[in-house]
Amino acid sequence: MNKLCLFLSLALGVSAVLAGPAFSETSEVGKQVLAAEKARTTALEHSDLAALDRIMADDVTYIHASGKTDNKKSYLDAIRSGQLHYISWQPKDLQVRVQGNAAVINGEYAVRVTDSRVQPKPFDINIFILTVYEHRAGRWQQIAWQSTRVVSTSK
């Protein structure tokens, strides 16, 4: 629960804590953040651990739609071992807000994944996401991720 509270505090407090101009996805800075996110999902589709190591901060908190929580090491280890294999990531709708050295992306993805930690067969999942990036050492790095399964309202 502490990690969730930390994540929410960080995500909600970005605007209040950091000084500097705000940028949207149409700005050059916003485009850089979305490019980092696209590079991350491409790396996930290809199990490119070197790229993921660069994009994900060492102190990243990663909360899956299943409720499973990973740190960078446990997440990359799951991909390395084959327990976690992403087949595709399709963005449905993403927005970015940049404030100073922090950026928040929210939106929706359609994901096809095999996660033997959850179930043995590949499955499709639509998720709402909230992810936070920070500009560190000259690049945008993911510092937090939270996804929630989209629940169908049709009966």
XYZ file of C-alpha atoms in Angstrom:
155
model
C 0.000 0.000 0.000
C 2.905 2.389 0.663
C 4.073 2.130 -2.962
C 0.578 2.922 -4.232
C 0.330 5.956 -1.954
C 3.774 7.101 -3.062
C 2.835 6.687 -6.718
C -0.439 8.575 -6.362
C 1.220 11.354 -4.378
C 3.891 11.695 -7.044
C 1.423 11.627 -9.928
C -0.978 14.093 -8.337
C 1.710 16.364 -6.957
C 3.837 16.795 -10.082
C 2.265 20.109 -11.036
C 2.355 21.487 -7.522
C 5.903 20.466 -6.690
C 7.862 21.309 -9.825
C 8.349 24.752 -11.252
C 8.572 25.546 -14.934
C 6.337 25.782 -17.969
C 3.731 23.102 -18.700
C 3.763 21.317 -22.058
C 1.228 19.094 -23.811
C 1.599 16.202 -26.266
C 1.674 18.694 -29.148
C 4.770 20.468 -27.817
C 8.271 19.321 -28.702
C 8.879 18.218 -25.100
C 5.565 16.339 -25.021
C 6.537 14.571 -28.244
C 9.864 13.523 -26.669
C 8.041 11.962 -23.711
C 5.614 10.108 -25.982
C 8.592 8.916 -28.066
C 10.188 7.498 -24.893
C 6.921 5.701 -24.084
C 6.726 4.320 -27.644
C 10.343 3.128 -27.367
C 9.396 1.379 -24.104
C 6.427 -0.486 -25.592
C 8.474 -1.448 -28.672
C 11.214 -2.755 -26.368
C 8.584 -4.750 -24.461
C 7.275 -6.306 -27.689
C 10.813 -7.380 -28.591
C 11.942 -8.293 -25.054
C 14.758 -5.782 -25.535
C 16.184 -5.760 -22.020
C 18.988 -3.312 -22.843
C 16.509 -0.712 -24.088
C 14.218 -1.293 -21.105
C 17.172 -0.926 -18.746
C 17.833 2.546 -20.225
C 14.200 3.667 -20.288
C 13.161 2.433 -16.832
C 14.672 4.241 -13.868
C 16.461 2.102 -11.289
C 13.863 3.163 -8.697
C 10.775 2.563 -10.878
C 7.588 1.256 -9.260
C 5.554 -0.885 -11.672
C 2.001 -1.856 -10.682
C 0.239 -4.229 -13.100
C -3.511 -4.404 -13.747
C -3.456 -7.759 -11.916
C -2.342 -5.960 -8.757
C 1.159 -7.486 -8.957
C 3.854 -4.977 -8.087
C 7.358 -5.079 -9.544
C 10.530 -3.104 -9.145
C 12.936 -2.800 -12.060
C 14.878 -5.956 -11.202
C 11.850 -8.210 -10.697
C 10.182 -6.854 -13.854
C 13.225 -7.349 -16.081
C 13.899 -10.760 -14.487
C 10.335 -11.867 -15.351
C 10.890 -10.824 -18.982
C 14.369 -12.386 -19.070
C 13.032 -15.720 -17.740
C 10.132 -15.802 -20.196
C 7.517 -15.694 -17.423
C 6.386 -12.355 -18.823
C 6.217 -11.904 -22.586
C 4.460 -9.015 -24.279
C 3.168 -9.837 -27.752
C 1.711 -6.428 -28.641
C 0.986 -2.992 -27.244
C -1.531 -0.857 -29.156
C -2.171 2.637 -27.829
C -5.839 3.574 -27.996
C -5.579 7.032 -26.493
C -2.630 8.706 -24.756
C -2.254 12.194 -23.323
C 0.851 13.716 -21.797
C 1.352 16.618 -19.451
C 4.855 17.869 -18.805
C 5.730 20.099 -15.892
C 9.396 20.946 -15.481
C 11.421 17.708 -15.364
C 8.379 15.455 -14.841
C 5.749 14.133 -17.219
C 2.532 12.225 -16.648
C 1.023 10.083 -19.395
C -2.496 8.775 -19.014
C -4.597 6.847 -21.474
C -5.489 3.409 -22.704
C -3.699 0.444 -24.296
C -4.824 -2.836 -25.817
C -2.189 -5.405 -24.789
C -1.618 -9.055 -25.717
C 0.601 -10.771 -23.157
C 1.664 -14.067 -21.685
C 2.229 -13.788 -17.954
C 2.665 -17.206 -16.367
C 2.650 -15.488 -12.966
C -1.045 -14.744 -13.586
C -2.196 -17.448 -16.056
C -0.384 -19.850 -18.403
C -1.941 -18.873 -21.768
C -1.675 -15.605 -23.714
C -4.480 -13.168 -23.050
C -5.735 -9.825 -24.298
C -6.293 -6.997 -21.880
C -7.462 -3.428 -22.297
C -5.954 -1.197 -19.659
C -6.164 2.368 -18.473
C -2.708 3.616 -17.542
C -0.990 6.319 -15.594
C 2.772 6.520 -15.958
C 5.281 9.077 -14.767
C 8.547 9.974 -16.500
C 11.337 12.168 -15.189
C 14.048 13.859 -17.231
C 17.274 12.420 -15.801
C 20.799 12.470 -17.202
C 19.636 13.970 -20.488
C 16.796 11.514 -21.205
C 13.245 10.703 -20.146
C 13.044 7.721 -17.789
C 9.961 5.950 -16.493
C 9.751 6.235 -12.705
C 6.243 4.870 -12.083
C 3.525 2.818 -13.809
C 0.006 1.910 -12.737
C -2.505 0.108 -14.938
C -6.111 -0.818 -14.339
C -8.138 -3.323 -16.305
C -10.899 -1.718 -18.380
C -14.172 -3.107 -17.088
C -16.918 -3.500 -19.677
C -20.159 -1.779 -18.739
C -22.242 -3.791 -21.232
C -24.190 -6.787 -19.949
